[in-house]
Short mmCIF file of C-alpha atoms in Angstrom, two decimals:
data_model
loop_
_atom_site.label_atom_id
_atom_site.label_comp_id
_atom_site.label_asym_id
_atom_site.label_seq_id
_atom_site.Cartn_x
_atom_site.Cartn_y
_atom_site.Cartn_z
CA MET S 5 -15.76 0.39 111.56
CA ILE S 6 -17.17 2.20 108.57
CA ALA S 7 -15.46 0.86 105.44
CA GLY S 8 -13.63 3.11 103.01
CA THR S 9 -10.99 3.24 100.33
CA LEU S 10 -7.29 3.23 101.02
CA GLU S 11 -7.13 6.77 99.63
CA GLU S 12 -9.83 7.96 102.05
CA PHE S 13 -7.99 6.51 105.03
CA ALA S 14 -4.69 8.01 103.88
CA ALA S 15 -6.27 11.44 103.49
CA ALA S 16 -7.84 11.18 106.95
CA VAL S 17 -4.46 10.67 108.63
CA GLY S 18 -2.40 12.88 106.33
CA GLY S 19 -0.37 9.95 105.06
CA THR S 20 1.19 8.96 101.74
CA LEU S 21 0.66 5.67 99.96
CA HIS S 22 3.35 3.07 99.35
CA ASN S 23 3.00 -0.19 97.43
CA ALA S 24 -0.68 0.66 97.01
CA PRO S 25 -2.65 -0.45 93.95
CA SER S 26 -5.93 1.31 93.21
CA GLY S 27 -9.23 -0.13 94.35
CA VAL S 28 -8.11 -1.32 97.81
CA ARG S 29 -10.83 -1.09 100.47
CA ILE S 30 -10.46 -1.33 104.23
CA SER S 31 -13.55 -3.07 105.53
CA GLY S 32 -12.50 -4.74 108.79
CA GLU S 33 -11.24 -3.35 112.07
CA VAL S 34 -8.20 -1.40 113.17
CA ARG S 35 -5.69 -3.68 114.92
CA THR S 36 -2.55 -2.88 116.89
CA ASP S 37 -1.75 -6.54 117.61
CA SER S 38 -0.64 -8.49 114.54
CA ARG S 39 -1.89 -11.74 116.10
CA GLU S 40 -5.48 -10.45 115.95
CA VAL S 41 -5.43 -9.30 112.32
CA GLN S 42 -8.08 -10.67 110.00
CA ALA S 43 -8.73 -10.19 106.31
CA GLY S 44 -9.73 -6.62 105.53
CA ASP S 45 -8.25 -5.09 108.68
CA LEU S 46 -5.93 -2.11 108.99
CA PHE S 47 -2.82 -2.89 111.06
CA VAL S 48 -1.29 0.07 112.91
CA ALA S 49 2.42 -0.34 113.70
CA LEU S 50 2.71 1.45 117.04
CA VAL S 51 6.10 2.13 118.58
CA GLY S 52 6.37 1.76 122.35
CA GLU S 53 9.07 1.52 124.99
CA GLN S 54 9.26 -2.26 124.71
CA GLN S 55 7.94 -3.11 121.25
CA ASP S 56 8.01 -1.76 117.71
CA GLY S 57 4.97 -2.78 115.71
CA HIS S 58 6.92 -2.47 112.47
CA ARG S 59 8.65 -5.73 113.37
CA TYR S 60 5.31 -7.50 113.03
CA ALA S 61 4.05 -5.79 109.89
CA ALA S 62 4.91 -8.81 107.74
CA VAL S 63 2.89 -11.03 110.11
CA ALA S 64 -0.11 -8.73 109.70
CA ALA S 65 0.32 -8.80 105.93
CA GLY S 66 0.47 -12.58 106.02
CA ARG S 67 -2.84 -12.59 107.88
CA ARG S 68 -4.33 -10.67 104.91
CA ALA S 69 -4.47 -7.19 106.38
CA ALA S 70 -5.97 -4.83 103.82
CA ALA S 71 -3.28 -2.26 104.60
CA LEU S 72 -0.56 -1.27 107.05
CA LEU S 73 -0.29 2.10 108.80
CA VAL S 74 3.45 2.64 109.31
CA ALA S 75 5.98 5.36 110.13
CA HIS S 76 8.26 4.20 107.30
CA PRO S 77 7.89 1.75 104.41
CA VAL S 78 8.37 -1.87 105.47
CA ASP S 79 9.24 -5.05 103.65
CA ALA S 80 5.78 -6.60 103.68
CA PRO S 81 3.41 -7.62 100.86
CA ALA S 82 0.58 -5.22 101.70
CA PRO S 83 -0.45 -1.67 100.78
CA GLN S 84 0.99 0.87 103.21
CA ILE S 85 -0.06 4.28 104.52
CA VAL S 86 3.08 6.07 105.63
CA VAL S 87 2.82 8.77 108.32
CA GLU S 88 5.21 10.60 110.59
CA ASP S 89 3.75 9.26 113.84
CA THR S 90 1.49 6.19 113.92
CA LEU S 91 -0.04 6.98 117.33
CA ALA S 92 -0.99 10.48 116.21
CA ALA S 93 -2.39 8.96 113.02
CA LEU S 94 -4.46 6.51 115.10
CA HIS S 95 -5.95 9.48 116.92
CA ARG S 96 -6.73 11.33 113.70
CA LEU S 97 -8.33 8.20 112.31
CA ALA S 98 -10.55 7.80 115.38
CA ALA S 99 -11.69 11.41 115.20
CA TRP S 100 -12.44 11.02 111.49
CA MET S 101 -14.39 7.80 112.01
CA VAL S 102 -16.53 9.21 114.83
CA GLY S 103 -17.21 12.28 112.66
CA ARG S 104 -18.32 10.02 109.79
CA ALA S 105 -20.59 8.06 112.11
CA ARG S 106 -22.22 11.30 113.18
CA SER S 107 -22.63 12.80 109.72
CA GLU S 108 -23.30 9.67 107.66
CA GLY S 109 -24.69 7.23 110.21
CA ALA S 110 -26.97 6.88 113.21
CA LEU S 111 -24.62 8.01 116.00
CA GLU S 112 -26.65 10.12 118.43
CA GLN S 113 -24.76 10.20 121.70
CA VAL S 114 -21.17 9.81 122.86
CA ILE S 115 -20.84 9.13 126.58
CA GLY S 116 -17.44 9.61 128.22
CA ILE S 117 -16.71 8.03 131.60
CA THR S 118 -13.84 8.93 133.90
CA GLY S 119 -12.94 8.61 137.57
CA SER S 120 -10.32 7.09 139.84
CA ALA S 121 -12.24 3.81 140.08
CA GLY S 122 -15.37 2.20 138.66
CA LYS S 123 -14.99 3.18 134.99
CA THR S 124 -15.01 -0.35 133.61
CA THR S 125 -17.94 -1.52 135.73
CA THR S 126 -19.99 1.58 134.91
CA LYS S 127 -19.20 1.07 131.23
CA LEU S 128 -20.43 -2.52 131.47
CA LEU S 129 -23.68 -1.48 133.16
CA LEU S 130 -24.35 1.40 130.79
CA GLY S 131 -23.58 -0.78 127.80
CA ALA S 132 -26.12 -3.35 128.96
CA ILE S 133 -28.79 -0.66 129.25
CA LEU S 134 -28.09 1.00 125.92
CA ALA S 135 -27.78 -2.28 124.00
CA GLY S 136 -31.47 -2.85 124.63
CA VAL S 137 -32.27 0.48 123.01
CA GLY S 138 -29.99 0.52 119.97
CA PRO S 139 -26.61 -0.55 118.56
CA THR S 140 -23.96 0.39 121.11
CA VAL S 141 -20.15 0.36 121.16
CA ILE S 142 -18.38 0.02 124.50
CA PRO S 143 -14.69 -0.61 125.26
CA GLU S 144 -13.27 -4.08 125.52
CA LYS S 145 -11.62 -4.78 128.89
CA SER S 146 -10.20 -1.48 130.19
CA PHE S 147 -9.46 0.19 126.87
CA ASN S 148 -9.21 3.70 128.27
CA ASN S 149 -5.75 5.02 127.42
CA GLU S 150 -4.21 6.79 124.42
CA VAL S 151 -4.33 3.55 122.43
CA GLY S 152 -7.35 1.69 123.79
CA ALA S 153 -9.78 4.61 123.71
CA PRO S 154 -9.28 5.49 120.02
CA VAL S 155 -9.36 1.80 119.07
CA THR S 156 -12.77 1.60 120.76
CA MET S 157 -13.97 4.67 118.88
CA LEU S 158 -12.96 3.01 115.63
CA HIS S 159 -15.48 0.21 116.26
CA VAL S 160 -18.38 2.53 115.38
CA THR S 161 -20.38 1.68 112.28
CA ALA S 162 -23.06 3.50 110.32
CA GLU S 163 -25.64 1.75 112.53
CA THR S 164 -24.11 2.67 115.91
CA ARG S 165 -26.43 4.88 118.01
CA PHE S 166 -24.39 5.08 121.21
CA LEU S 167 -20.64 5.19 121.78
CA VAL S 168 -19.36 4.75 125.34
CA SER S 169 -15.75 5.73 125.93
CA GLU S 170 -13.70 5.13 129.07
CA MET S 171 -11.19 7.91 129.60
CA GLY S 172 -8.27 7.23 131.90
CA ALA S 173 -5.67 9.76 132.97
CA SER S 174 -2.06 9.30 133.99
CA HIS S 175 -1.16 12.93 133.25
CA ARG S 176 -2.90 16.25 132.94
CA GLY S 177 -4.27 16.65 129.43
CA ASP S 178 -4.91 12.95 128.84
CA VAL S 179 -8.69 13.18 129.23
CA ALA S 180 -8.88 16.40 127.22
CA ALA S 181 -6.99 14.74 124.37
CA LEU S 182 -9.36 11.76 124.30
CA ALA S 183 -12.44 13.98 124.54
CA ALA S 184 -11.18 16.00 121.57
CA LEU S 185 -11.31 12.85 119.44
CA CYS S 186 -14.98 12.01 120.00
CA HIS S 187 -16.59 15.22 121.38
CA PRO S 188 -18.74 13.58 124.08
CA THR S 189 -22.28 14.78 124.66
CA VAL S 190 -22.49 13.22 128.13
CA GLY S 191 -19.66 13.11 130.67
CA VAL S 192 -19.76 10.83 133.72
CA GLU S 193 -17.52 11.72 136.68
CA LEU S 194 -17.40 8.84 139.17
CA GLN S 195 -14.95 9.88 141.87
CA VAL S 196 -11.64 11.56 142.61
CA GLY S 197 -9.46 9.10 144.51
CA LEU S 198 -5.78 8.44 145.03
CA ALA S 199 -5.16 6.36 141.90
CA HIS S 200 -2.10 7.74 140.03
CA ILE S 201 -1.37 10.21 142.82
CA GLY S 202 2.31 9.39 142.31
CA GLU S 203 2.02 11.04 138.91
CA PHE S 204 -0.25 13.94 139.89
CA GLY S 205 1.03 14.79 143.35
CA SER S 206 -2.32 15.61 144.98
CA ARG S 207 -6.01 14.78 144.82
CA ASP S 208 -6.77 18.31 143.67
CA ALA S 209 -4.42 17.79 140.73
CA ILE S 210 -6.26 14.55 139.95
CA ARG S 211 -9.54 16.48 140.09
CA VAL S 212 -8.26 19.00 137.57
CA ALA S 213 -7.27 16.17 135.22
CA LYS S 214 -10.60 14.33 135.54
CA GLN S 215 -12.49 17.61 135.20
CA GLU S 216 -11.27 17.93 131.63
CA LEU S 217 -14.13 15.66 130.54
CA VAL S 218 -16.95 17.93 131.69
CA GLU S 219 -15.05 21.00 130.52
CA ALA S 220 -15.17 19.51 127.02
CA LEU S 221 -18.95 19.08 127.00
CA PRO S 222 -21.14 21.39 124.90
CA ALA S 223 -23.77 23.61 126.50
CA THR S 224 -26.36 21.19 125.11
CA GLY S 225 -24.64 18.25 126.83
CA THR S 226 -25.03 16.68 130.26
CA ALA S 227 -22.53 16.25 133.09
CA VAL S 228 -23.35 13.27 135.32
CA LEU S 229 -21.69 13.99 138.67
CA ASN S 230 -21.24 12.09 141.93
CA ALA S 231 -23.04 14.18 144.53
CA ASP S 232 -21.24 12.38 147.38
CA ASP S 233 -17.71 13.28 146.29
CA SER S 234 -16.78 16.83 147.32
CA ARG S 235 -14.20 17.22 144.56
CA VAL S 236 -16.60 16.00 141.90
CA ARG S 237 -19.22 18.44 143.19
CA THR S 238 -16.94 21.37 142.38
CA MET S 239 -16.87 20.26 138.74
CA ALA S 240 -20.38 21.66 138.29
CA GLU S 241 -18.75 25.09 138.29
CA HIS S 242 -16.46 24.12 135.40
CA THR S 243 -18.84 22.83 132.76
CA PRO S 244 -21.23 24.60 130.40
CA ALA S 245 -23.46 21.51 130.35
CA GLN S 246 -26.50 20.82 132.47
CA VAL S 247 -25.83 18.67 135.54
CA ILE S 248 -27.44 15.44 136.72
CA TRP S 249 -26.42 14.34 140.23
CA PHE S 250 -26.24 10.74 141.48
CA GLY S 251 -25.47 9.27 144.90
CA ARG S 252 -26.91 9.07 148.42
CA SER S 253 -27.11 12.83 148.95
CA GLU S 254 -30.62 14.22 149.25
CA ASP S 255 -30.16 16.51 146.26
CA SER S 256 -29.26 13.61 143.94
CA ASP S 257 -31.43 13.36 140.83
CA VAL S 258 -30.75 9.61 140.87
CA ARG S 259 -30.62 8.85 144.59
CA ILE S 260 -29.49 5.60 146.20
CA LEU S 261 -32.13 4.64 148.77
CA ASP S 262 -31.12 1.10 149.69
CA VAL S 263 -28.45 -1.47 148.85
CA SER S 264 -28.59 -5.17 149.63
CA ARG S 265 -26.97 -8.41 148.48
CA GLN S 266 -28.96 -11.45 147.44
CA GLU S 267 -26.47 -14.27 146.93
CA ALA S 268 -24.29 -13.12 144.01
CA ARG S 269 -26.53 -10.23 142.97
CA LEU S 270 -26.67 -6.66 144.13
CA ARG S 271 -30.09 -5.11 144.65
CA VAL S 272 -30.18 -1.31 144.48
CA VAL S 273 -33.25 0.80 145.13
CA LEU S 274 -33.11 4.23 143.52
CA ARG S 275 -35.29 7.30 143.33
CA THR S 276 -35.39 9.05 139.98
CA PRO S 277 -37.35 12.07 138.77
CA ASP S 278 -39.87 9.62 137.25
CA THR S 279 -39.92 6.75 139.77
CA GLU S 280 -40.15 6.94 143.57
CA GLN S 281 -38.56 3.52 144.02
CA LEU S 282 -36.75 1.96 141.06
CA SER S 283 -35.46 -1.45 142.16
CA VAL S 284 -32.73 -2.89 139.94
CA GLY S 285 -30.63 -6.02 140.24
CA VAL S 286 -27.22 -6.77 138.76
CA GLY S 287 -24.84 -9.70 138.95
CA LEU S 288 -22.26 -7.82 141.00
CA VAL S 289 -21.26 -7.72 144.65
CA GLY S 290 -20.06 -4.86 146.82
CA GLU S 291 -22.02 -1.88 148.11
CA HIS S 292 -19.60 0.44 146.30
CA ASN S 293 -21.07 -0.79 143.02
CA ALA S 294 -24.35 0.95 143.92
CA TRP S 295 -22.67 4.22 142.87
CA ASN S 296 -21.66 2.68 139.55
CA VAL S 297 -25.25 1.52 139.06
CA ALA S 298 -26.57 4.98 139.89
CA ALA S 299 -24.09 6.60 137.51
CA ALA S 300 -25.14 4.28 134.68
CA VAL S 301 -28.81 4.97 135.39
CA ALA S 302 -28.22 8.73 135.39
CA ALA S 303 -26.24 8.58 132.13
CA ALA S 304 -28.91 6.44 130.47
CA ARG S 305 -31.61 8.87 131.53
CA ALA S 306 -29.50 11.71 130.10
CA VAL S 307 -29.76 10.14 126.64
CA GLY S 308 -33.50 9.52 126.89
CA VAL S 309 -33.76 5.93 128.16
CA SER S 310 -36.82 5.22 130.31
CA ASP S 311 -36.64 3.76 133.79
CA ALA S 312 -38.37 0.58 132.58
CA GLN S 313 -35.77 0.12 129.83
CA ILE S 314 -33.00 0.79 132.35
CA ALA S 315 -34.23 -1.89 134.75
CA ALA S 316 -34.59 -4.39 131.92
CA GLY S 317 -31.08 -3.71 130.68
CA LEU S 318 -29.47 -4.02 134.10
CA ALA S 319 -31.25 -7.34 134.66
CA THR S 320 -29.11 -8.79 131.83
CA VAL S 321 -25.88 -8.14 133.75
CA HIS S 322 -25.10 -11.52 135.31
CA HIS S 323 -21.48 -10.90 136.24
CA GLY S 324 -18.76 -8.28 136.13
CA GLU S 325 -15.74 -8.32 133.89
CA ARG S 326 -12.91 -10.73 134.47
CA TRP S 327 -10.72 -9.95 137.51
CA ARG S 328 -13.13 -7.31 138.83
CA MET S 329 -14.77 -8.76 141.93
CA GLN S 330 -15.19 -11.93 139.89
CA LEU S 331 -16.93 -14.63 141.94
CA MET S 332 -15.26 -17.99 141.37
CA PRO S 333 -16.72 -20.82 143.51
CA ARG S 334 -14.82 -24.09 143.99
CA PRO S 335 -16.31 -27.55 144.47
CA ASP S 336 -14.89 -27.71 148.00
CA GLY S 337 -16.93 -24.69 149.08
CA VAL S 338 -14.13 -22.12 148.86
CA LEU S 339 -15.24 -18.92 147.13
CA ILE S 340 -12.63 -16.79 145.36
CA LEU S 341 -13.34 -13.07 144.88
CA ASN S 342 -10.81 -12.22 142.19
CA ASP S 343 -10.55 -8.42 142.12
CA ALA S 344 -6.91 -8.09 141.15
CA TYR S 345 -7.07 -6.24 137.85
CA ASN S 346 -6.43 -2.92 139.54
CA ALA S 347 -6.25 -1.36 142.98
CA SER S 348 -6.23 2.01 144.70
CA PRO S 349 -6.68 2.87 148.39
CA GLY S 350 -10.38 3.47 147.83
CA SER S 351 -11.00 0.27 145.90
CA MET S 352 -9.00 -1.73 148.46
CA THR S 353 -11.27 -0.50 151.24
CA ALA S 354 -14.38 -1.18 149.14
CA ALA S 355 -13.18 -4.73 148.40
CA LEU S 356 -12.45 -5.43 152.08
CA ASN S 357 -15.90 -4.15 153.02
CA THR S 358 -17.40 -6.49 150.42
CA LEU S 359 -15.41 -9.42 151.80
CA ALA S 360 -16.79 -8.67 155.25
CA THR S 361 -20.37 -9.16 153.99
CA PHE S 362 -19.57 -12.82 153.26
CA GLN S 363 -18.05 -13.52 156.66
CA ASP S 364 -20.00 -15.44 159.31
CA ALA S 365 -19.48 -18.41 161.63
CA ALA S 366 -19.28 -20.79 158.65
CA HIS S 367 -17.16 -18.62 156.38
CA ARG S 368 -13.69 -17.40 157.28
CA SER S 369 -12.58 -14.29 155.41
CA VAL S 370 -9.17 -14.47 153.75
CA ALA S 371 -7.59 -11.41 152.13
CA VAL S 372 -4.68 -11.92 149.72
CA LEU S 373 -3.37 -8.43 149.09
CA GLY S 374 -0.58 -7.17 146.85
CA ALA S 375 0.86 -3.77 146.06
CA MET S 376 -0.97 -0.74 144.72
CA SER S 377 0.90 1.02 141.91
CA GLU S 378 1.62 4.66 141.10
CA LEU S 379 1.17 6.09 144.60
CA GLY S 380 4.53 7.83 144.73
CA GLY S 381 5.45 9.24 148.13
CA ALA S 382 2.05 8.25 149.52
CA SER S 383 2.71 4.56 148.93
CA GLU S 384 3.85 3.49 152.40
CA SER S 385 1.10 5.33 154.28
CA ALA S 386 -1.57 4.20 151.81
CA HIS S 387 -0.56 0.55 152.18
CA ALA S 388 -0.47 0.91 155.96
CA THR S 389 -4.02 2.25 155.87
CA VAL S 390 -5.09 -0.85 153.96
CA GLY S 391 -3.56 -3.01 156.69
CA ARG S 392 -5.59 -1.23 159.34
CA GLU S 393 -8.70 -1.55 157.16
CA ALA S 394 -8.14 -5.30 156.89
CA VAL S 395 -8.21 -5.56 160.67
CA ARG S 396 -11.21 -3.23 161.00
CA THR S 397 -13.24 -5.35 158.59
CA GLY S 398 -12.44 -8.54 160.50
CA VAL S 399 -10.22 -10.41 158.05
CA GLY S 400 -9.46 -13.81 159.56
CA LEU S 401 -6.35 -14.57 157.52
CA LEU S 402 -4.35 -11.81 155.86
CA VAL S 403 -1.79 -12.87 153.24
CA VAL S 404 0.38 -10.00 152.03
CA VAL S 405 2.31 -10.56 148.81
CA GLY S 406 5.48 -8.74 147.77
CA GLU S 407 7.91 -6.30 149.36
CA LEU S 408 6.06 -3.20 148.12
CA ALA S 409 2.97 -4.38 150.00
CA ARG S 410 4.81 -5.17 153.25
CA PRO S 411 3.45 -2.05 155.04
CA ILE S 412 0.01 -3.71 154.87
CA ALA S 413 1.27 -6.57 157.02
CA ASP S 414 3.28 -4.33 159.35
CA ALA S 415 0.34 -1.99 160.05
CA ALA S 416 -2.10 -4.87 160.52
CA ALA S 417 0.25 -6.55 162.99
CA GLN S 418 0.22 -3.43 165.15
CA GLN S 419 -3.55 -3.57 165.65
CA PRO S 420 -4.76 -5.34 168.82
CA GLU S 421 -7.65 -7.13 167.06
CA SER S 422 -5.64 -8.52 164.15
CA GLY S 423 -6.15 -12.07 162.97
CA GLU S 424 -3.52 -14.33 161.43
CA ILE S 425 -1.05 -12.45 159.22
CA VAL S 426 1.32 -14.06 156.70
CA PHE S 427 3.85 -12.29 154.48
CA VAL S 428 5.13 -13.99 151.31
CA SER S 429 7.59 -12.73 148.74
CA ASP S 430 5.67 -13.40 145.52
CA ALA S 431 2.59 -14.95 143.94
CA THR S 432 4.22 -18.37 143.61
CA GLU S 433 4.93 -18.51 147.33
CA ALA S 434 1.40 -17.30 148.02
CA ASP S 435 -0.02 -20.05 145.81
CA ASP S 436 2.00 -22.73 147.63
CA TYR S 437 0.93 -21.44 151.04
CA LEU S 438 -2.75 -20.99 150.24
CA ARG S 439 -3.17 -24.43 148.71
CA GLU S 440 -2.38 -25.83 152.13
CA ALA S 441 -3.99 -23.12 154.27
CA LEU S 442 -7.43 -22.76 152.67
CA ARG S 443 -10.29 -24.79 154.08
CA PRO S 444 -13.88 -25.44 152.94
CA GLY S 445 -16.13 -22.45 153.41
CA ASP S 446 -13.38 -19.84 153.15
CA VAL S 447 -14.14 -16.68 151.19
CA VAL S 448 -10.93 -15.42 149.61
CA LEU S 449 -10.41 -11.89 148.30
CA VAL S 450 -7.48 -11.52 145.88
CA LYS S 451 -6.71 -7.84 145.35
CA SER S 452 -3.79 -5.84 143.94
CA SER S 453 -2.80 -3.60 141.09
CA ASN S 454 -2.38 -5.26 137.70
CA ALA S 455 1.41 -5.09 137.85
CA SER S 456 1.50 -7.37 140.90
CA GLY S 457 0.10 -10.28 138.89
CA LEU S 458 -2.26 -11.57 141.57
CA ARG S 459 -5.14 -11.80 139.10
CA LEU S 460 -3.53 -14.96 137.71
CA LEU S 461 -3.05 -16.24 141.25
CA GLY S 462 -6.79 -15.84 141.71
CA ASP S 463 -7.39 -17.89 138.57
CA ARG S 464 -5.07 -20.62 139.81
CA LEU S 465 -6.66 -20.74 143.25
CA ALA S 466 -10.04 -21.15 141.58
CA GLY S 467 -8.69 -23.89 139.31
CA GLU S 468 -9.11 -21.75 136.18
CA ALA S 469 -5.51 -21.00 135.22
CA ARG S 470 -5.47 -19.10 131.95
CA ALA S 471 -2.91 -17.09 130.04
#
């Protein structure tokens, strides 16, 4: 973050000062978790459904926060900026900081990424490419909502050249609001799937929400669009920016020619306007990640990165982020594919297809599947489809966890080619069963939405239990 005086920060958010001596400077980071506060930081007391950050303001002060951003004065020994709404103030602060980085610093390009799946992986890949070119800020974990995205933006410094922002959407207007904070110059649209369909009601409504990113681009900007997704293709009609296409389609500017797996690395051969066959390797698995690679390549080219620099940057990606198709081998030969940070019908199918690539006479495929969240009225049919996909891909042992996921087991059991199917009530029961059922050589996919908690089951199965 670019440092400034307490008065400058207060003016940026339209706040008033309380308990504030002159000469105070904020030189650290913006924190919303009091446990992470360090000397010089600004602590923002957010108010949510479950927690009120004002309760922890004194903790932040005790950890030597430079100042507190609060909705009312609190009993804490630290200077305070008092505003009407701390979340709105966080947004204003992010917009101000990105504006400063543009006018006073080196910030050249802001790349927004949205889509029903693949945002975090594409961010990781693009960040690896851009880091080899100049100072780059990318989100931690999946910081893509109304809190995480502005916090990421606030990490920019005067030296930052590239800012990459994930933009998630649970409601119409979410992406537009985030784009308004940082004014992206490049917008990446990965896909329009069924994630959050319970909130939106239809895939076309999801398209409209995701489309807000390319609608926000300037005429001098670039929209990076998935040529293989029919709903994404229509977005070209809704942006003033120039369009770069990626995918397998023949008209793709960055075209996927071939995808193969070499142990724990994905090899993707692409054609670009400058290179007939650009072969890149990344420490990921799953053919679906070829589209994330192509999207990152197209976005990097949009900001002037050469194909040689792109290949070199991608070569530094040795693994994905935690809980996203994370390969976790055990000494007994069991391999855990922990992909349980999030799930949608599309990503479930992609994960099952990836699992199938590991299966052979020496490796039984085991799928441990939990519920997918926010599917609304489509939930039962979507889970049933996953059950049929598990059978189609040849899963040897299917373990379904939790009542919401039961349609997976029911649909799989109705297929004539189904393997062994087990239903358990929760992750603890799944853990107990699998510790007895797994055998050397098994390849185990653990996949569910975050709320189901199976990501921690994957850690435990791999012997890496962590909080």
